[in-house]
């Protein structure tokens, strides 16, 4: 769209120009022009402003708001031109040639659904023969479709059965991909209960199919527990108070125990009460391995003497962290130096063998730097809190009672228990002070 000036000679012999708005288009690949609007002879805007005027006209026809600092004369002229073009029935979005029109400046869509992630998950479930597993458990066709949709929903949009129902019916194309009927909102609860009832068979079959597809052997398993907290007043058999991983000891917890293979694939999973004792759950997890003999890796919280004795009796090898205070780094050359997958250098020392157990000391400078930084940060926060209490003894509206100060100091020592035992804290009638045991010159307070 542009302005063309056409010279014209009047009967009086006077030379003048007529102005019109021209639009270019193509027919079978050949360029053509047509006149959209005649502006007459009285069009008196300077020629250098014509491109700006046409840009304002195009933007206005496409619904773009004009900028506040545009020239008012040009804006008024563009508004007059747009009104005349609209009265003539001009539509900027109409095709201008014989090609199919694609509106590159705007997109309108309604009732969109996601299908990309759904296709990926469906392909993975197909490779693992998930449908065949459910058929052996006497799930009918509709139940299989809804079970697959429920699993896909938990992977792509984790949430409750109610949230998954809204996801599959309003935002996802999973039902169309499965050619499945739309379930009622209570159906997913029954399907989830059915899957949970057959969880051991399903987990064993899925892991066996995963191993067959990827061709790996199960040499190592990792076993650990975690928990999550629940709010509200709803009671349940698994809801119990315990030590929360999220520091929410005020809420009831539910524990999840998982066994993973070396590649990170789930081997077994079990939901336990929130107050379950970590060491007492190992025997059940090992029994679910169906006689396999992998090496078990566990943390120090699970590696009790009773569990180690059980693993010896079962003929299983294990790797764990020793449940003792960390010894100092040996002062001799390491027996071996290697790199982790994250390119961290690790030094290893052999500490001898005892009763078929091999003890190894591992040290990473990068991990040591992280640990030192954590301790330094906790020390700084602890010292700042003690100093804050001490300063408050001379300031209004701050605690000054001896019993209150003593109680707050006790809470600080409990909160920062990793560093609190390094300090000798004294609370007297008018002051609180803290002095590090390993550095007598480092003191806080008066």
PDB file of N, CA and C in Angstrom, residues 208-218:
ATOM      1  N   UNK A 208      10.460 -55.296  34.314  1.00  0.00           N
ATOM      2  CA  UNK A 208      10.972 -56.341  33.437  1.00  0.00           C
ATOM      3  C   UNK A 208      10.950 -55.924  31.976  1.00  0.00           C
ATOM      4  N   UNK A 209       9.872 -55.262  31.541  1.00  0.00           N
ATOM      5  CA  UNK A 209       9.803 -54.793  30.159  1.00  0.00           C
ATOM      6  C   UNK A 209      10.807 -53.678  29.896  1.00  0.00           C
ATOM      7  N   UNK A 210      11.021 -52.799  30.891  1.00  0.00           N
ATOM      8  CA  UNK A 210      12.034 -51.740  30.731  1.00  0.00           C
ATOM      9  C   UNK A 210      13.414 -52.348  30.543  1.00  0.00           C
ATOM     10  N   UNK A 211      13.732 -53.349  31.345  1.00  0.00           N
ATOM     11  CA  UNK A 211      15.037 -54.002  31.232  1.00  0.00           C
ATOM     12  C   UNK A 211      15.184 -54.687  29.879  1.00  0.00           C
ATOM     13  N   UNK A 212      14.081 -55.280  29.359  1.00  0.00           N
ATOM     14  CA  UNK A 212      14.145 -55.942  28.052  1.00  0.00           C
ATOM     15  C   UNK A 212      14.314 -54.941  26.911  1.00  0.00           C
ATOM     16  N   UNK A 213      13.624 -53.797  27.021  1.00  0.00           N
ATOM     17  CA  UNK A 213      13.708 -52.785  25.959  1.00  0.00           C
ATOM     18  C   UNK A 213      15.088 -52.141  25.920  1.00  0.00           C
ATOM     19  N   UNK A 214      15.617 -51.785  27.085  1.00  0.00           N
ATOM     20  CA  UNK A 214      16.892 -51.064  27.139  1.00  0.00           C
ATOM     21  C   UNK A 214      18.097 -51.986  27.242  1.00  0.00           C
ATOM     22  N   UNK A 215      17.869 -53.232  27.563  1.00  0.00           N
ATOM     23  CA  UNK A 215      18.963 -54.193  27.568  1.00  0.00           C
ATOM     24  C   UNK A 215      19.984 -54.010  28.667  1.00  0.00           C
ATOM     25  N   UNK A 216      19.587 -53.594  29.867  1.00  0.00           N
ATOM     26  CA  UNK A 216      20.535 -53.464  30.970  1.00  0.00           C
ATOM     27  C   UNK A 216      20.298 -54.577  31.986  1.00  0.00           C
ATOM     28  N   UNK A 217      21.325 -54.813  32.781  1.00  0.00           N
ATOM     29  CA  UNK A 217      21.235 -55.808  33.850  1.00  0.00           C
ATOM     30  C   UNK A 217      21.188 -55.093  35.192  1.00  0.00           C
ATOM     31  N   UNK A 218      20.458 -55.657  36.129  1.00  0.00           N
ATOM     32  CA  UNK A 218      20.277 -55.034  37.439  1.00  0.00           C
ATOM     33  C   UNK A 218      21.431 -55.446  38.346  1.00  0.00           C
TER      34      UNK A 218
END
